[in-house]
Amino acid sequence: MSALLDVRNLHTEFRTGAGLVRAVDGVSYTVDPGETVAIVGESGSGKSVGAMSILRLIPDPPGRITQGQILFDGRDLLRLSQVEMREIRGRDIGMVFQEPMTSLNPVLTIGRQITEVLEQHQGADRLAAERRALELMEMVGIADTGRRLKQYPHQLSGGMRQRVMIAVALACNPKLIIADEPTTALDVTIQAQILELMKQLTLRLNVALIVITHNLGVVARYASRVNVMYAGRIVEAGSADAIYHDPRHPYTIALLRSVPRLDQPRRARLDPVDGQPPDLTRLDGGCAFRPRCRFAVEQCGEARPALAPTGEAGHFAACFRSDELVAARDVAAREVAA
Amino acid sequence: MSGDAVETPLLEVRGLAMHFPVSEGIVLSRKVGDVKAVDGVDFAIKRGETLGLVGESGCGKTTTGRCILRLERPSAGQILFDGQDISGLGRKDLVALRRRMQVIFQDPYSSLNPRMKVGDIIAEPIKVHGVEPDANRRRARVRELLSICGLDPKFADRYPHEMSGGQRQRVGIARALALDPEFIVCDEAVSALDVSIQAQVVNLLEDLRERFRLTYLFIAHDLSVVRHLCQRVVVMYLGRIVEMADCDELFDNPLHPYTQALLSAVPIPDPRVEATRDFRPAPGEVPSPINPPSGCVFHPRCPMAVEGCKRARPVLRELRPGHWVACSEVQ
């Protein structure tokens, strides 16, 4: 089976007052049809810029995609014209953003926001589009659809707005949905509802999903494969099970260990990741995580390690020491447990 | 420590209510109702204790914190700080009070003045309260506070924008400590921080609590952080307390259906655990506090609700020692 999306060696740069920022610095990954892939990282890791690059929504200037290929259904999105790209956005690739208040148009009714996509991409007439809009709203769990159709975004709660965003994203039967922190602005119980909805719908409609998030719990519940990003690069990639139970990059290990878990006994102290996040204008030729890494050796300052196979098939880590790391990691885990 | 019930709590809140008027009309504005942000809340915090206050947006946790800090004048109820009712204090009396209670805000970006150097930000409360008139000694105190909070004393000459989010939050903490307070309200103090930085700041808050014998009111929506940091937890929903218990008791044995829904909604960072978890998100959304449901405010979303829940507002009952629940169906 060939991949639905194949991102190859993507580079996206921003020219800022402080210097050149390589927000995405050579990222490659694939998404199969119907698969849910998570991209995990902290602020500035490049996870959102990477996704926006797929849709070619990088503001230029200051940003620019400088290198790479984005093969979607066999076509390189970076070679398409603006007009062709507009056809793809919203039709083949749907989007769900973090802030449903700012990503919906405040002066259009909910109904209009959904029918607009249908008229634009499928040439549907008003009536057919409205019928389909009602259907979509029902599908995303909005009650009283007739009334909601005529309402404006400000009359809806955050959770409802996010449901509308999902309806818009699904309107044209896309093959892929990119969801950028879809539940970060929502309360826990609403977050759970929205995530469950997205999971069910993507399964039922066989839509592939890229979830971009910083929340390790959300990833564990929903993704089959995970890419961990740090300072513009993927530092570890693999199945969710491998990432959580056999992490091979010091950053992933440290990240997983730093979060308190509700299902485990309370610990006396948390074990944080040392140091500060990297300043992307001041990266040198070495591994970007080196200043915070407990396993760093001289070699780490000489070159940035490439993503290399480790552990089970399909598991990759960008660390010179990923194989020897396993022993040290397990010893540390036993100490914590004891 | 006397170690018995005689010890008075550092802070006690009795029947606290905060109603904000809702008005309609632009020219002839008239009051059409109240938002009952906080609607009759009672709890106490012992000296040296960290009390967690959790709930979703609009549950009144931040307003409760603001009333305690007297940034709002509550509509009703008493706030006893060290035995004194501060709910009606005027401006002058509040100045003295504010030396003893401080706050750490959520957003380290908007809570620091971007045009002030870090050293001046931290020195400001010392100056305003006239604690240390000597500029040199004030500078020395700022350096000391910075290093207490794990920052290089040289940061005093920097501006907030030159620092990362975690470093800025440390500045906010240093400022809160500047007057040697006894009590600190942490309002979502670690929520805006990246995962890798959050644990650093949580550890710092714990160290400071021990070192300076601080008492915290820790307002947060992240339940796993609350469980780690707090000794006791209050769960709020739509302006009211639904459950209150010792931390371990609350998380091991949640009794109120809302607390149960809240806990089951938190995803665990482990795919194997997630695969086996029974998962049913609570239906519906938090209703409007302008026109809250009758009786128990949670009844429209509650899986256990019976007819009676629509009528009578449940009172907080002590079902087990120290474990209080506002639900008539739980035994």
PDB file of C-alpha atoms in Angstrom, chain A residues 41-44 157-160 163 185-193 195-196 214-223 240-241 244-245 251 255-256 258-277 292, chain B residues 55-58 164-167 170 194-200 202-204 206-207 221 223-231 247-248 251 258 261-274 277 279 281-286 301:
ATOM      1  CA  GLY A  41       6.409  18.506  20.513  1.00  0.00           C
ATOM      2  CA  GLU A  42       6.632  21.628  22.614  1.00  0.00           C
ATOM      3  CA  SER A  43       6.392  25.270  21.575  1.00  0.00           C
ATOM      4  CA  GLY A  44       8.893  26.041  18.854  1.00  0.00           C
ATOM      5  CA  SER A 157     -19.821  27.295  23.072  1.00  0.00           C
ATOM      6  CA  GLY A 158     -16.201  26.361  22.423  1.00  0.00           C
ATOM      7  CA  GLY A 159     -17.016  22.681  22.131  1.00  0.00           C
ATOM      8  CA  MET A 160     -19.867  23.372  19.690  1.00  0.00           C
ATOM      9  CA  ARG A 163     -17.789  20.439  16.235  1.00  0.00           C
ATOM     10  CA  ALA A 185      -8.480  25.368  24.231  1.00  0.00           C
ATOM     11  CA  LEU A 186     -11.265  23.132  25.536  1.00  0.00           C
ATOM     12  CA  ASP A 187     -12.159  21.864  28.991  1.00  0.00           C
ATOM     13  CA  VAL A 188     -11.285  18.285  29.922  1.00  0.00           C
ATOM     14  CA  THR A 189     -14.775  16.820  29.593  1.00  0.00           C
ATOM     15  CA  ILE A 190     -15.358  18.627  26.285  1.00  0.00           C
ATOM     16  CA  GLN A 191     -11.900  17.619  25.086  1.00  0.00           C
ATOM     17  CA  ALA A 192     -12.837  14.005  25.693  1.00  0.00           C
ATOM     18  CA  GLN A 193     -16.072  14.396  23.703  1.00  0.00           C
ATOM     19  CA  LEU A 195     -11.499  13.531  20.614  1.00  0.00           C
ATOM     20  CA  GLU A 196     -13.901  10.616  20.800  1.00  0.00           C
ATOM     21  CA  HIS A 214       1.790  18.703  23.118  1.00  0.00           C
ATOM     22  CA  ASN A 215      -0.437  16.478  25.246  1.00  0.00           C
ATOM     23  CA  LEU A 216       1.100  13.030  25.715  1.00  0.00           C
ATOM     24  CA  GLY A 217      -2.177  11.629  27.011  1.00  0.00           C
ATOM     25  CA  VAL A 218      -4.108  12.618  23.905  1.00  0.00           C
ATOM     26  CA  VAL A 219      -1.498  10.917  21.764  1.00  0.00           C
ATOM     27  CA  ALA A 220      -1.655   7.723  23.778  1.00  0.00           C
ATOM     28  CA  ARG A 221      -5.390   7.486  23.387  1.00  0.00           C
ATOM     29  CA  TYR A 222      -5.691   8.248  19.697  1.00  0.00           C
ATOM     30  CA  ALA A 223      -2.583   7.758  17.591  1.00  0.00           C
ATOM     31  CA  ALA A 240       2.668   4.568  19.880  1.00  0.00           C
ATOM     32  CA  ASP A 241       3.518   1.456  21.862  1.00  0.00           C
ATOM     33  CA  TYR A 244       5.749   5.000  25.181  1.00  0.00           C
ATOM     34  CA  HIS A 245       7.173   1.661  26.229  1.00  0.00           C
ATOM     35  CA  TYR A 251      14.216  13.776  24.945  1.00  0.00           C
ATOM     36  CA  LEU A 255       9.443  14.028  28.504  1.00  0.00           C
ATOM     37  CA  LEU A 256       7.561  10.878  29.477  1.00  0.00           C
ATOM     38  CA  SER A 258       8.456  14.490  33.630  1.00  0.00           C
ATOM     39  CA  VAL A 259       4.654  14.243  33.571  1.00  0.00           C
ATOM     40  CA  PRO A 260       2.773  13.178  36.688  1.00  0.00           C
ATOM     41  CA  ARG A 261       0.318  10.366  35.938  1.00  0.00           C
ATOM     42  CA  LEU A 262      -3.073   9.831  37.502  1.00  0.00           C
ATOM     43  CA  ASP A 263      -2.782   6.051  37.235  1.00  0.00           C
ATOM     44  CA  GLN A 264       0.487   5.777  39.119  1.00  0.00           C
ATOM     45  CA  PRO A 265       1.330   6.312  42.787  1.00  0.00           C
ATOM     46  CA  ARG A 266       2.258   9.856  43.668  1.00  0.00           C
ATOM     47  CA  ARG A 267       5.955  10.504  43.422  1.00  0.00           C
ATOM     48  CA  ALA A 268       7.881  12.504  45.999  1.00  0.00           C
ATOM     49  CA  ARG A 269       9.291  14.709  43.269  1.00  0.00           C
ATOM     50  CA  LEU A 270       8.832  15.166  39.570  1.00  0.00           C
ATOM     51  CA  ASP A 271      11.776  14.461  37.329  1.00  0.00           C
ATOM     52  CA  PRO A 272      11.899  17.445  34.976  1.00  0.00           C
ATOM     53  CA  VAL A 273      13.751  17.875  31.726  1.00  0.00           C
ATOM     54  CA  ASP A 274      16.716  20.054  32.700  1.00  0.00           C
ATOM     55  CA  GLY A 275      17.515  23.394  31.136  1.00  0.00           C
ATOM     56  CA  GLN A 276      15.588  25.681  28.828  1.00  0.00           C
ATOM     57  CA  PRO A 277      14.047  25.148  25.388  1.00  0.00           C
ATOM     58  CA  ARG A 292      19.693  19.431  28.233  1.00  0.00           C
TER      59      ARG A 292
ATOM     60  CA  GLY B  55     -12.936  22.639  37.844  1.00  0.00           C
ATOM     61  CA  GLU B  56     -13.595  23.643  34.260  1.00  0.00           C
ATOM     62  CA  SER B  57     -13.939  27.133  32.776  1.00  0.00           C
ATOM     63  CA  GLY B  58     -16.685  29.103  34.433  1.00  0.00           C
ATOM     64  CA  SER B 164      11.798  31.800  27.983  1.00  0.00           C
ATOM     65  CA  GLY B 165       8.326  31.100  29.384  1.00  0.00           C
ATOM     66  CA  GLY B 166       9.690  29.017  32.239  1.00  0.00           C
ATOM     67  CA  GLN B 167      12.204  31.692  33.210  1.00  0.00           C
ATOM     68  CA  ARG B 170      10.243  32.068  37.843  1.00  0.00           C
ATOM     69  CA  ASP B 194       5.621  23.489  28.133  1.00  0.00           C
ATOM     70  CA  VAL B 195       5.596  19.950  29.473  1.00  0.00           C
ATOM     71  CA  SER B 196       9.365  19.824  29.945  1.00  0.00           C
ATOM     72  CA  ILE B 197       9.349  23.095  31.916  1.00  0.00           C
ATOM     73  CA  GLN B 198       6.208  22.444  33.942  1.00  0.00           C
ATOM     74  CA  ALA B 199       7.864  19.841  36.146  1.00  0.00           C
ATOM     75  CA  GLN B 200      10.734  22.247  36.933  1.00  0.00           C
ATOM     76  CA  VAL B 202       6.199  22.382  40.129  1.00  0.00           C
ATOM     77  CA  ASN B 203       9.340  21.227  41.942  1.00  0.00           C
ATOM     78  CA  LEU B 204      10.305  24.847  42.634  1.00  0.00           C
ATOM     79  CA  GLU B 206       7.261  22.547  46.409  1.00  0.00           C
ATOM     80  CA  ASP B 207      10.746  23.561  47.525  1.00  0.00           C
ATOM     81  CA  HIS B 221      -7.565  22.498  35.695  1.00  0.00           C
ATOM     82  CA  LEU B 223      -5.756  17.168  37.631  1.00  0.00           C
ATOM     83  CA  SER B 224      -2.492  15.249  37.490  1.00  0.00           C
ATOM     84  CA  VAL B 225      -0.508  18.300  38.599  1.00  0.00           C
ATOM     85  CA  VAL B 226      -3.029  19.014  41.358  1.00  0.00           C
ATOM     86  CA  ARG B 227      -2.748  15.467  42.606  1.00  0.00           C
ATOM     87  CA  HIS B 228       1.015  15.751  42.712  1.00  0.00           C
ATOM     88  CA  LEU B 229       1.160  19.067  44.542  1.00  0.00           C
ATOM     89  CA  CYS B 230      -1.845  19.291  46.866  1.00  0.00           C
ATOM     90  CA  GLN B 231      -2.774  17.825  50.224  1.00  0.00           C
ATOM     91  CA  CYS B 247      -5.953  14.448  47.877  1.00  0.00           C
ATOM     92  CA  ASP B 248      -5.387  10.679  47.900  1.00  0.00           C
ATOM     93  CA  PHE B 251      -8.370  10.634  43.472  1.00  0.00           C
ATOM     94  CA  TYR B 258     -18.931  15.102  38.245  1.00  0.00           C
ATOM     95  CA  ALA B 261     -16.509  12.249  34.899  1.00  0.00           C
ATOM     96  CA  LEU B 262     -13.657  14.727  35.233  1.00  0.00           C
ATOM     97  CA  LEU B 263     -11.164  12.047  36.246  1.00  0.00           C
ATOM     98  CA  SER B 264     -12.200   9.601  33.548  1.00  0.00           C
ATOM     99  CA  ALA B 265     -11.832  12.322  30.911  1.00  0.00           C
ATOM    100  CA  VAL B 266      -8.119  12.771  31.612  1.00  0.00           C
ATOM    101  CA  PRO B 267      -6.167  10.709  29.103  1.00  0.00           C
ATOM    102  CA  ILE B 268      -3.287   8.719  30.582  1.00  0.00           C
ATOM    103  CA  PRO B 269       0.042   9.004  28.713  1.00  0.00           C
ATOM    104  CA  ASP B 270       0.286   5.276  28.060  1.00  0.00           C
ATOM    105  CA  PRO B 271      -1.356   3.591  25.059  1.00  0.00           C
ATOM    106  CA  ARG B 272      -1.601   0.209  26.833  1.00  0.00           C
ATOM    107  CA  VAL B 273      -3.507   1.762  29.736  1.00  0.00           C
ATOM    108  CA  GLU B 274      -5.700   3.757  27.374  1.00  0.00           C
ATOM    109  CA  ARG B 277      -9.834   1.950  29.937  1.00  0.00           C
ATOM    110  CA  PHE B 279     -14.232   5.487  28.511  1.00  0.00           C
ATOM    111  CA  PRO B 281     -17.227  11.120  28.278  1.00  0.00           C
ATOM    112  CA  ALA B 282     -19.851  13.074  30.225  1.00  0.00           C
ATOM    113  CA  PRO B 283     -22.516  14.270  27.800  1.00  0.00           C
ATOM    114  CA  GLY B 284     -23.476  17.900  27.269  1.00  0.00           C
ATOM    115  CA  GLU B 285     -21.717  21.064  28.296  1.00  0.00           C
ATOM    116  CA  VAL B 286     -21.472  23.336  31.304  1.00  0.00           C
ATOM    117  CA  ARG B 301     -25.363  15.852  32.627  1.00  0.00           C
TER     118      ARG B 301
END
